[in-house]
XYZ file of C-alpha atoms in Angstrom:
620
model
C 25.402 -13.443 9.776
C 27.342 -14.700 7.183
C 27.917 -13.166 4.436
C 27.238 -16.624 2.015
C 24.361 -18.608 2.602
C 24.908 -21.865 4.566
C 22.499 -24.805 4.262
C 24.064 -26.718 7.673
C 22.150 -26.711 10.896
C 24.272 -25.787 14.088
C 22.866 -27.801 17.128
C 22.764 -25.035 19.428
C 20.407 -22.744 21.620
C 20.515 -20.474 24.071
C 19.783 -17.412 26.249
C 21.157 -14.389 24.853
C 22.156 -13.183 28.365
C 22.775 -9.654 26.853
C 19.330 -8.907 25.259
C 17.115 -11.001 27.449
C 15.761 -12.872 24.235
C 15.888 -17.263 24.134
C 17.747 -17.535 21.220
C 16.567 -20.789 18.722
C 18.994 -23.660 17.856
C 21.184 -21.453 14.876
C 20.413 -21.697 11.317
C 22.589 -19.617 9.526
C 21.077 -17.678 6.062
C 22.172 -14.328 5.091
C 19.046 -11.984 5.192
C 20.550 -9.521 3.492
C 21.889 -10.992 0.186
C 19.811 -14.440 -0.516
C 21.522 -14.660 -3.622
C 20.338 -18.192 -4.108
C 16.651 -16.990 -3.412
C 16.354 -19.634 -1.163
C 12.699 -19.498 0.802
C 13.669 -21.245 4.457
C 11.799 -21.975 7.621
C 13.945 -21.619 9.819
C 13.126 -24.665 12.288
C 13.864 -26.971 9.312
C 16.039 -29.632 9.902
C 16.537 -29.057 13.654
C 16.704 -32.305 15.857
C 13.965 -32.763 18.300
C 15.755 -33.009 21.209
C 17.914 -29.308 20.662
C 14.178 -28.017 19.294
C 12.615 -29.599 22.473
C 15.189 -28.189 24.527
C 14.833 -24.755 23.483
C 11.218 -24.641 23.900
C 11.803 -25.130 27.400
C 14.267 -22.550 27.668
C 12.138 -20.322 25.710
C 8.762 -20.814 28.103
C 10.848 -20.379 30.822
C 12.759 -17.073 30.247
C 9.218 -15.455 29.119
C 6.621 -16.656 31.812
C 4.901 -19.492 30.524
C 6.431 -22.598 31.952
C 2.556 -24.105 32.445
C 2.066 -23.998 28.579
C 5.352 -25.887 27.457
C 3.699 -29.017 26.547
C 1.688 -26.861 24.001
C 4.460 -24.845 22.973
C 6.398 -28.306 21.930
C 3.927 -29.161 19.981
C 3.279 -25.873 18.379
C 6.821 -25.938 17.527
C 6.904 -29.456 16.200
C 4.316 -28.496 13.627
C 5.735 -25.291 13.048
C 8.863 -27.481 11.862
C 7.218 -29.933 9.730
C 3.940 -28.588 8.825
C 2.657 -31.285 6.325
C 3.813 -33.776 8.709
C 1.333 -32.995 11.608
C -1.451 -36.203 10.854
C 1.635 -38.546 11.881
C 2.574 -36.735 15.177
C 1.510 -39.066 17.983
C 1.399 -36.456 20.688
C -1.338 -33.844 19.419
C -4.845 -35.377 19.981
C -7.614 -35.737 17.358
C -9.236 -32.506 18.347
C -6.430 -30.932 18.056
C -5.514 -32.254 14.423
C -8.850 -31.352 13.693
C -8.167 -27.611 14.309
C -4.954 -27.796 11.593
C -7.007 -29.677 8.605
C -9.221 -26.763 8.847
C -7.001 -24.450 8.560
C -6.913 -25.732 5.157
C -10.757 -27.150 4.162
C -12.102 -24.215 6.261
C -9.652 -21.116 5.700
C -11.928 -18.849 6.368
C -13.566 -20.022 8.873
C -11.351 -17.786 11.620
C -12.003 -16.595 15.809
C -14.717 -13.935 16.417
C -11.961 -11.308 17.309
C -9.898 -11.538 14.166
C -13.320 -10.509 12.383
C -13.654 -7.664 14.946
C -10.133 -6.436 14.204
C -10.826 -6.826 10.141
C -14.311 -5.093 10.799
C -12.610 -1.854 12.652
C -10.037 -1.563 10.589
C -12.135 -1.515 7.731
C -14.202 1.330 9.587
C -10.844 3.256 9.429
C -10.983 2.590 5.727
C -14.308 3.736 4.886
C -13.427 6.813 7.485
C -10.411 7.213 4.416
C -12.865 7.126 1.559
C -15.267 9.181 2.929
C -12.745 11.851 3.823
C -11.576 11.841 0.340
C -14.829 11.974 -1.617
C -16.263 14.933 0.762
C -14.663 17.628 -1.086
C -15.474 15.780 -4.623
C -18.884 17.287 -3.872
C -17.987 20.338 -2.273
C -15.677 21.467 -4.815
C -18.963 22.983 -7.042
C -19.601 25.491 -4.417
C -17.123 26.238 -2.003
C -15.087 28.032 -4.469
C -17.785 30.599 -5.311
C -18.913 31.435 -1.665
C -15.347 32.110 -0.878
C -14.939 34.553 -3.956
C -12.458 31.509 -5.612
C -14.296 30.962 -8.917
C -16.921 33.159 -10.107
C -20.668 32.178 -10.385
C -22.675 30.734 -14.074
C -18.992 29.998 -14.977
C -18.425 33.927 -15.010
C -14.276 33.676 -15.543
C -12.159 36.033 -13.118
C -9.210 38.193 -13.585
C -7.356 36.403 -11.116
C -8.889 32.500 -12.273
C -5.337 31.511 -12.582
C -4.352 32.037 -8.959
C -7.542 30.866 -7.575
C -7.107 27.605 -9.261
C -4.320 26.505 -7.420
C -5.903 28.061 -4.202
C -8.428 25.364 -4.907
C -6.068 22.734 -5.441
C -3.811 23.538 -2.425
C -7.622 23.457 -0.398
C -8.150 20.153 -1.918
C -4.640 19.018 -1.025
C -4.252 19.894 2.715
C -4.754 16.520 4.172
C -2.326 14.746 1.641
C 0.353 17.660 1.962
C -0.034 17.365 5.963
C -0.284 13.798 5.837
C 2.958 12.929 3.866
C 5.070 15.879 5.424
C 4.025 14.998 9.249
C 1.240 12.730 9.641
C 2.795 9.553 8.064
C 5.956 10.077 10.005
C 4.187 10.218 13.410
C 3.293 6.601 13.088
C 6.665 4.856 14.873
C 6.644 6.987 17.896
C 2.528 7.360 18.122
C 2.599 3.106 17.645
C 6.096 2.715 20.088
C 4.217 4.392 22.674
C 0.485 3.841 22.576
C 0.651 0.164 20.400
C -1.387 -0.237 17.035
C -4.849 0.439 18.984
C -4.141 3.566 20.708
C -2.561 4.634 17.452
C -5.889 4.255 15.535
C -7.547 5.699 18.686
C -5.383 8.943 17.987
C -6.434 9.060 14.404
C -10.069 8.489 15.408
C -10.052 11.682 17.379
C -8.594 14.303 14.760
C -10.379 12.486 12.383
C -13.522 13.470 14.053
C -13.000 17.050 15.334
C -10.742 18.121 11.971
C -14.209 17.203 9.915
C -16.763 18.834 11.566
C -14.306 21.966 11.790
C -14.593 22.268 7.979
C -18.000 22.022 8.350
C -17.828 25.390 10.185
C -14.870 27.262 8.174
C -15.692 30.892 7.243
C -13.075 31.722 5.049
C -10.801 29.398 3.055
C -7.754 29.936 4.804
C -9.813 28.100 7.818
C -11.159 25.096 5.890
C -7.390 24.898 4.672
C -6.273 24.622 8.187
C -8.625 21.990 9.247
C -7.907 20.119 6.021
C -4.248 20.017 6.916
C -5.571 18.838 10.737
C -7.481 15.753 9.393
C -4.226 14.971 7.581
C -2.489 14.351 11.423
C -5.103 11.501 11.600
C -5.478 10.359 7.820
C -1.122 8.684 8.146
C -1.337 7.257 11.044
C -4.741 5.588 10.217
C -3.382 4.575 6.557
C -0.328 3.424 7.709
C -1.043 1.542 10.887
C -4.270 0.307 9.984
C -2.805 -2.345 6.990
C -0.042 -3.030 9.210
C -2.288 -4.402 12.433
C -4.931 -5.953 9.950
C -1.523 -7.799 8.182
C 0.063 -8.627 11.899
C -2.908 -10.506 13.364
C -4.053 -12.292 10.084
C -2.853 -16.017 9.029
C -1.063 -15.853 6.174
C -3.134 -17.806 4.148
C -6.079 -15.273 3.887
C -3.410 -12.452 4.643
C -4.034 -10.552 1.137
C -7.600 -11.145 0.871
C -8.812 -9.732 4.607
C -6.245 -7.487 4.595
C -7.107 -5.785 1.513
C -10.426 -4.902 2.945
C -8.801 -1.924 3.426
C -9.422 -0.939 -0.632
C -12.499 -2.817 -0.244
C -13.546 -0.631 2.706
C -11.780 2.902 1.072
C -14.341 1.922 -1.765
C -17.120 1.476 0.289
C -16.353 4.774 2.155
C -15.668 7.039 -1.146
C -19.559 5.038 -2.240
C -20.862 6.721 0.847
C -19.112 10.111 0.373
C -20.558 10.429 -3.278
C -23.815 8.782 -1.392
C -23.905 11.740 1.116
C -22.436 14.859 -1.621
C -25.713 13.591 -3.776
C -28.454 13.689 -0.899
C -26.943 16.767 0.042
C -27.325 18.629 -3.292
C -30.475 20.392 -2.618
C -30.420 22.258 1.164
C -28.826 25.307 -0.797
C -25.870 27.033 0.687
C -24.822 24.765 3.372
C -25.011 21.726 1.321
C -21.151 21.605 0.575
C -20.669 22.291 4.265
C -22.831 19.094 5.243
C -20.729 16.957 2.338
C -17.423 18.167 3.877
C -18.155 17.529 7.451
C -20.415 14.074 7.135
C -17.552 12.487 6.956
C -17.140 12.167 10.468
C -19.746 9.515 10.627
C -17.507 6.229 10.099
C -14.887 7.626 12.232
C -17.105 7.436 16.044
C -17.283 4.026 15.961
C -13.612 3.751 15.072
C -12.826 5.652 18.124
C -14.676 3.689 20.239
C -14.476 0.474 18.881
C -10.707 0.238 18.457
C -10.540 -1.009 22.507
C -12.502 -3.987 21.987
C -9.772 -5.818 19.792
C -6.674 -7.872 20.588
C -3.460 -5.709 20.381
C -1.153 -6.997 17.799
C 0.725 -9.802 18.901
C 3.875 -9.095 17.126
C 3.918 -5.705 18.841
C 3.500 -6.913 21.919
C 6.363 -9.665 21.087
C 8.515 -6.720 20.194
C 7.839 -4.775 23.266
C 8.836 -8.206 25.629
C 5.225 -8.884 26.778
C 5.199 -12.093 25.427
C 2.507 -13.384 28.066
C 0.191 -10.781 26.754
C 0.732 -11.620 23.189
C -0.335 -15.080 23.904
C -3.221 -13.973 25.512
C -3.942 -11.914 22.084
C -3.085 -14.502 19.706
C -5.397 -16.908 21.718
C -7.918 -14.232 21.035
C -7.035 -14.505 16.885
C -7.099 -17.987 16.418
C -9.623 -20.810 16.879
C -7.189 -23.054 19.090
C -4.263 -22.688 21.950
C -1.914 -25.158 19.718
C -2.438 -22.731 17.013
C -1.923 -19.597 18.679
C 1.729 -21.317 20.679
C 2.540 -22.775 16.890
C 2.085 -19.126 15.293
C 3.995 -17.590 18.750
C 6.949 -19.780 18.906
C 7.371 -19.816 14.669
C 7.034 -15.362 14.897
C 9.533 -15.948 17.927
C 12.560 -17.633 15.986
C 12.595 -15.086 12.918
C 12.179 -12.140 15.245
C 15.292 -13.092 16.963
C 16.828 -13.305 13.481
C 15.632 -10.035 12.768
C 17.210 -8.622 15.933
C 20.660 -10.067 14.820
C 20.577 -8.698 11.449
C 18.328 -5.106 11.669
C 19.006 -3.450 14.855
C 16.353 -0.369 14.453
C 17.350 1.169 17.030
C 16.190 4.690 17.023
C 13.689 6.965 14.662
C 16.702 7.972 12.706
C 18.867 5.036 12.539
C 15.477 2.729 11.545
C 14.941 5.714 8.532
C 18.409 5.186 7.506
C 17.834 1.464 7.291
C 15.081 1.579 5.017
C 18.236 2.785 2.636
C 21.418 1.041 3.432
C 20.495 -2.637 4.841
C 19.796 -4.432 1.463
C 16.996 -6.152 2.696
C 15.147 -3.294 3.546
C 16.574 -0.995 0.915
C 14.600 -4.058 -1.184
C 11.414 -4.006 0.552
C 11.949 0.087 0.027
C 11.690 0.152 -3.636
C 9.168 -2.317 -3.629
C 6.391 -0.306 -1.891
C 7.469 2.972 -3.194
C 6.426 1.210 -6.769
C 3.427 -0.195 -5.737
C 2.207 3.072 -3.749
C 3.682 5.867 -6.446
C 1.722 3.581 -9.238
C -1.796 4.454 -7.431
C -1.157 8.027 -8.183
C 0.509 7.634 -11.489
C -2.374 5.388 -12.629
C -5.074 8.023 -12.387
C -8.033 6.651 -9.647
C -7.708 9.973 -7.554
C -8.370 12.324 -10.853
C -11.382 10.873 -10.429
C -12.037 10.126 -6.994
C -10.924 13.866 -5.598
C -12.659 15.860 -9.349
C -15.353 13.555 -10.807
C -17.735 15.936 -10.186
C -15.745 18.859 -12.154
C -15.180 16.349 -14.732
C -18.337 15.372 -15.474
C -19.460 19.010 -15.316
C -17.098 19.345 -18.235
C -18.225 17.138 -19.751
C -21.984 18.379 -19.932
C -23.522 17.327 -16.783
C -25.808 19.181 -14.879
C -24.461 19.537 -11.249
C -27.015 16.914 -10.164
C -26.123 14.627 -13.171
C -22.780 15.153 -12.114
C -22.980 13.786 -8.839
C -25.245 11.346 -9.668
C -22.257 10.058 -12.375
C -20.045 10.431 -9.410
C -22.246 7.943 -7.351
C -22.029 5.478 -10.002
C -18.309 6.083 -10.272
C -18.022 5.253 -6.297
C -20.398 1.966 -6.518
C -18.609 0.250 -9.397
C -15.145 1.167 -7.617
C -16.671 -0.404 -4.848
C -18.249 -4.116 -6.529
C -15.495 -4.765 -8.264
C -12.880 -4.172 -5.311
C -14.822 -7.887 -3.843
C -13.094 -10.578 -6.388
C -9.991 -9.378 -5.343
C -10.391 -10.688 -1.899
C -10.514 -14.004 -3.503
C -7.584 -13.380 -6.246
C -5.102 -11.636 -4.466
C -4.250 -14.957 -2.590
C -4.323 -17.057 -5.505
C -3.289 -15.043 -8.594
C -1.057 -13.081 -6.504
C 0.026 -8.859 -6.027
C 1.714 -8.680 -8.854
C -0.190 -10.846 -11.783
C -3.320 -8.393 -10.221
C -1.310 -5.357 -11.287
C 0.381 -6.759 -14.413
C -3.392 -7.585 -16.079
C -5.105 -4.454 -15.015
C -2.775 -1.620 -15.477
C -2.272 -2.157 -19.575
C -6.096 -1.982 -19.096
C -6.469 0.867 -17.165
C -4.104 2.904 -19.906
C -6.510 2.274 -22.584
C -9.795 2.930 -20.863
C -8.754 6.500 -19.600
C -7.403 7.371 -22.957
C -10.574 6.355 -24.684
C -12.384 8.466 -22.153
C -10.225 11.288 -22.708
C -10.772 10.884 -26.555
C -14.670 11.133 -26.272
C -14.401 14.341 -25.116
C -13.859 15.222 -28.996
C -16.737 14.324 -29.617
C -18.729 17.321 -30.243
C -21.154 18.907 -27.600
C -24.592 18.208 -29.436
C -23.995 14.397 -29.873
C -25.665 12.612 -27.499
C -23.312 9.826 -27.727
C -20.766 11.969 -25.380
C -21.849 11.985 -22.125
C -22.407 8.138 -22.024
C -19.703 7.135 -23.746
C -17.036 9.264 -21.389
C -19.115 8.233 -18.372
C -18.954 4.440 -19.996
C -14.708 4.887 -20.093
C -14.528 6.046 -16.438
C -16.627 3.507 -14.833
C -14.434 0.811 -16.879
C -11.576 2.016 -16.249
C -12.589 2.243 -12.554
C -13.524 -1.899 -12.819
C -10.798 -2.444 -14.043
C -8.307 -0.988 -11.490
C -10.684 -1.544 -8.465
C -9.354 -5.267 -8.239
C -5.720 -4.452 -8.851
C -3.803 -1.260 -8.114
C -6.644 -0.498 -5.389
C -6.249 -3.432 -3.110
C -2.846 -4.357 -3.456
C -0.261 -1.508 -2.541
C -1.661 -0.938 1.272
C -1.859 -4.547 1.636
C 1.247 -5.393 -0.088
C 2.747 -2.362 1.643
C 2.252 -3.640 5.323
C 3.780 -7.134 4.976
C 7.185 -6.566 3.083
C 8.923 -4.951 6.215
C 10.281 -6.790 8.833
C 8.821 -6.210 12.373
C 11.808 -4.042 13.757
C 10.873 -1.625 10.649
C 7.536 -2.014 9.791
C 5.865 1.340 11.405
C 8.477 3.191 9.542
C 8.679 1.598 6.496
C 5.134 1.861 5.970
C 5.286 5.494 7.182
C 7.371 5.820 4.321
C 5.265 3.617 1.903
C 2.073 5.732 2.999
C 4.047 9.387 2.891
C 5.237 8.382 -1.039
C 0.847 7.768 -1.694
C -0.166 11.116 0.000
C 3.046 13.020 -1.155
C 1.494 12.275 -4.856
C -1.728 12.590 -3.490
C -1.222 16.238 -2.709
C 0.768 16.691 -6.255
C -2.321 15.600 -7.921
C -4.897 17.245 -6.120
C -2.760 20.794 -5.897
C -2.069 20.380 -9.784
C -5.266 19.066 -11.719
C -7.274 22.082 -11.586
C -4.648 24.104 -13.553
C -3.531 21.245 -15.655
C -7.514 21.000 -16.601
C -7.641 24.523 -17.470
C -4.201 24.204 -19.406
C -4.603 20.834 -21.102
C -8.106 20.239 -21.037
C -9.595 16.746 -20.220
C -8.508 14.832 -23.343
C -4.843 15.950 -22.377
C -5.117 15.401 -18.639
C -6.346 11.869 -19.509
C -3.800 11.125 -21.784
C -1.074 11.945 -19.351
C -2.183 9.812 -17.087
C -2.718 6.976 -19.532
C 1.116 7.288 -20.139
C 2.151 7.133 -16.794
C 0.446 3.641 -16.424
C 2.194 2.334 -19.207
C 4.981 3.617 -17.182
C 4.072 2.343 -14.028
C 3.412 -1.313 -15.701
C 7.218 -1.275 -16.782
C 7.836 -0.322 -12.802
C 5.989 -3.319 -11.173
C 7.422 -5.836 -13.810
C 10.747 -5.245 -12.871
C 10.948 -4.138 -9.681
C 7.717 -5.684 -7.294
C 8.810 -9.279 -5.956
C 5.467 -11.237 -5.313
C 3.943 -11.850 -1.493
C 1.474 -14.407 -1.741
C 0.701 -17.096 0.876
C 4.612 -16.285 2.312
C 3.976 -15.497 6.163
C 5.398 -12.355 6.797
C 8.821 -13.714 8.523
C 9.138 -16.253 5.396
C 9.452 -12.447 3.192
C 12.480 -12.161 4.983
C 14.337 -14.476 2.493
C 12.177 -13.214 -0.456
C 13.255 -9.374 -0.325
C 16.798 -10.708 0.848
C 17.068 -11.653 -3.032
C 19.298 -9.038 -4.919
C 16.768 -6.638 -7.326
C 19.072 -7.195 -9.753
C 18.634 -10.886 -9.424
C 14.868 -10.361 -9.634
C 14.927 -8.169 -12.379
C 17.340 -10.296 -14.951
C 14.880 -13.254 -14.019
C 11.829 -11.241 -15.169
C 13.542 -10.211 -18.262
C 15.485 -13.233 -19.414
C 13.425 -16.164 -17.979
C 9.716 -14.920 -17.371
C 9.271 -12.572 -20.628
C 10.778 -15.310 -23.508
C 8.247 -17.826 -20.989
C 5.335 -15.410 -21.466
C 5.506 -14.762 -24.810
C 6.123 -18.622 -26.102
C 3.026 -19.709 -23.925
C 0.780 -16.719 -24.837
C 2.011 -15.226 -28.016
C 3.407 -18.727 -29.762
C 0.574 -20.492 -28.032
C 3.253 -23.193 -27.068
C 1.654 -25.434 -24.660
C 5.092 -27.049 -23.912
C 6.805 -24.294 -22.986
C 7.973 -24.429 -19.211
C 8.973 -21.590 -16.562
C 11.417 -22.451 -14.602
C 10.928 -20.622 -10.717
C 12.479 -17.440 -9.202
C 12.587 -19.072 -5.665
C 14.169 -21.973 -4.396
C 11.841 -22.992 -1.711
C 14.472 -25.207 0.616
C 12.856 -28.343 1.655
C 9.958 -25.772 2.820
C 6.187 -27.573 2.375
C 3.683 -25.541 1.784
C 2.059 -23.854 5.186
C -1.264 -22.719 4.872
C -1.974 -21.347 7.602
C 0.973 -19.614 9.845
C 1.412 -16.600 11.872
């Protein structure tokens, strides 16, 4: 590649002799520093005939010489999409099938729906694991001599608080240190579906293990075991949701993953409140009826289409046909998406080689593109921690105990904690295509800072008003509306579409491993930092960090929506520093004359340079 962008079109293609791959007619744009932020597609401005040609090539070298009619004309529309009413060669049915893509965008194959539906069982498997210990956490600690009973305070309190906070922590510490990082070999070798098969299994067995511990040493164990199938399942899960869905309803399908972690922590606190009153075994049935969701995960995961960009990237082009057939409602649609995915991945190849476990980590650091797309999901993914959700999601119960709550009342709180983060995760599915990632994040965060510090403020109020318990209860489940349609859905999401596909098991191992490494910070340190600082301190710590965590995403997070995930290429190939100064010198003076001033004329002139690129609304 060069190391300036070039606008020309060279009227070449051919078959890269040396890698086996039918290499498009070149178009020459530096992936690594799109200094003019210039969005391109690249079959733009290709003649027919050299576009035509290569088709032909391309059917050829990969097995599918009977579909090259169809693969022209996928290729045609890939080039001009808004063009396609005009083409004389596709048929009416066949237009048909592209004007819904746009009057009918949601209106998608029965298998796509089955691979959205299983990997939101892996999600719900996620919350449930999360919430099972929220519940367990008022008893466990007492029948394994960790915290003394009627609140009885002992000698060695100290000690046995961070005993229970290392307990609580065991799946994120074994997640982030090994489970996250298994993903690119478990998904090189076994593909995204016997990767979520894998997770299914020790997601299974690890729960109902903790069900049975004796001592706490042994429910730490199998804690740490469920953490081998938490990463993969977080990190490959997003990615295969993100890899078989059109871009256009990208964001809001694949965020059923926060729609579906909701769902699942609902059912935890669901399951922790029936359970209440069996007696002793009642934190044992909260812990281990988590593995529930995670059966039909196991077996289900067979019955979908393997990702067709995997398959792409492993050579079996034939069978990713076959699967995108499977995702989409038409055979022009699914050769359109194939060829389109075809010419960036041979870009990709050219520019990030990835080619082994080390040398793809390294990338993540060096190539500017992905050193881009780096910093951008470590924001997104450290903010979820920073901004305070799992204080509550892994302690409610403790909290509200505090508070003044019965253990009953406590759970029941809990509950109503888990179904409002759960409603109010659905409008996102419809705004996080059309206000975008980042405008999500932007609005809610400043939000979420004031609602946890007014929660933390009303525990001030004193004991015998009976004003307190509402009002603190009041402050958690806003602050819980409030982030359940921002920093919930958006960093997995967001996470699994900003790497290219030579890097994206292991940059979303790394994206993932940054969640769960906090994860595990805030789990093993919130029981001492409640005894330390108290709730009204704890609260306002984490009220300052999403103040801080605002001032993160408005520099540093580049927006996503309704690009197709090779089109990101030329987005995160735009220098941070670019990005930044726009946000700063253009978008801020913008934002504050139109909203502040209340100057209707003032204008905001774009980031991107989208080059001669219509609109697509529906590509791979």
């Amino acid at each position: 590649m060069a190391s300036h962008e070039k606008s020309s079109v060279e009227e070449k293609g051919s078959i890269d002799e040396e890698k086996g791959i039918a290499t498009p007619p070149e178009r020459e744009l530096d992936l690594t520093n799109n200094v003019q932020a210039r969005i391109q597609n690249p079959l733009h401005g290709i003649p027919r005939a050299k576009l035509v040609k290569h088709v032909e090539e391309f059917a050829k070298e990969k097995g599918l010489e009977d579909k090259v009619e169809l693969f022209t004309k996928g290729a045609l529309i890939a080039q001009n999409p808004g063009e396609f009413e005009s083409m004389p060669d596709l048929s009416e049915e066949e237009k048909e099938f592209i004007r819904r893509e746009t009057t009918h965008r949601w209106s998608q194959s029965r298998d796509l729906y089955l691979t959205i539906v299983i990997c939101s069982l892996a999600a719900a498997v996620q919350g449930w694991d999360q919430t099972g210990s929220n519940g367990a956490n008022l008893s466990f600690p007492q029948e394994f001599g960790l915290r003394g009973a009627d609140g009885i305070v002992l000698p060695n309190q100290d000690r046995n608080d961070w005993i229970i906070g290392l307990i609580n922590a065991g799946p994120y510490i074994a997640t982030c240190l090994i489970g996250c990082w298994l993903t690119d070999p478990l998904n090189y070798y076994f593909g995204r579906r016997g990767t979520l098969f894998w997770c299914g299994i020790f997601c299974t067995f690890s729960v109902i293990g903790q069900a049975f511990a004796q001592t706490w040493e042994q429910l730490f164990v199998c804690r740490l075991l469920l953490g081998l199938g938490m990463g993969p399942k977080a990190t490959t899960s997003p990615v295969f949701a993100a890899e078989n869905v059109p871009a256009n309803i990208r964001g809001g399908l694949v965020m059923s993953w926060q729609l579906w972690t909701a769902f699942g922590i609902m059912l935890g606190f669901s399951a922790n409140l029936a359970l209440q009153g069996v007696g002793d075994i009642a934190w044992r049935l909260e812990i281990g009826s988590a593995f529930l969701p995670a059966v039909p995960l196991t077996i289900g995961i067979y019955f979908c289409p393997e990702s067709p960009r995997w398959l792409m990237k492993k050579g079996r082009y034939l069978d990713a046909y076959k699967s995108f057939v499977r995702l989409r409602n038409s055979e022009l649609q699914a050769a359109r998406d194939m060829y389109y995915v075809h010419c960036q991945l041979v870009e990709e190849f050219k520019v990030l080689k990835g080619s082994s476990y080390i040398g793809r980590f390294i990338d993540l650091f060096t190539i500017p593109r992905l050193r881009r797309a780096t910093l951008a999901s470590w924001v997104v993914m450290i903010a979820q921690q920073m901004c305070g959700i799992n204080i509550i999601a892994f302690y409610s119960s403790s909290i509200f105990v505090e508070a003044g709550y019965s253990s009953r009342s406590a759970l029941l709180a809990s509950w109503g904690f888990g179904m409002v983060n759960w409603l109010f995760a659905f409008p996102a599915v419809w705004t996080i295509d059309t206000f975008g990632r980042r405008n999500l994040l932007l609005f809610t965060f400043p939000n979420m800072a004031w609602t946890l510090l007014a929660a933390g403020f009303c525990f001030y109020i004193p004991a015998d008003n009976s004003a307190r318990i509402p009002l603190i209860a009041f402050f958690i489940f806003l602050f819980a509306a409030f982030y359940s349609p921002g920093e919930g859905p958006v960093p997995f999401p967001y996470s699994a579409e900003v790497f290219p596909l030579t890097h994206r098991e292991m940059g979303m191992s790394w994206a993932v491993a940054t969640c769960f490494f906090w994860a595990s910070v805030l789990s093993l340190t919130f029981p001492r930092m409640l005894s330390a600082l108290g709730s009204t301190g704890s609260f306002g710590f984490y009220a300052g960090l999403n103040v801080c965590a605002f001032v993160m995403i408005f520099f540093l997070m580049p927006e996503t929506k309704q690009r197709t995930l090779e089109e990101l290429d030329y987005v995160f190939a735009v220098p941070m520093s670019r990005h930044a100064s726009y946000q700063f010198t253009t978008f801020l003076p913008y934002w504050i004359k139109r909203w502040v001033l209340f100057d209707k004329t003032a204008k905001l002139e774009p980031l991107y340079n989208f080059d001669e690129v219509e609109s697509h609304t529906q590509r791979a």
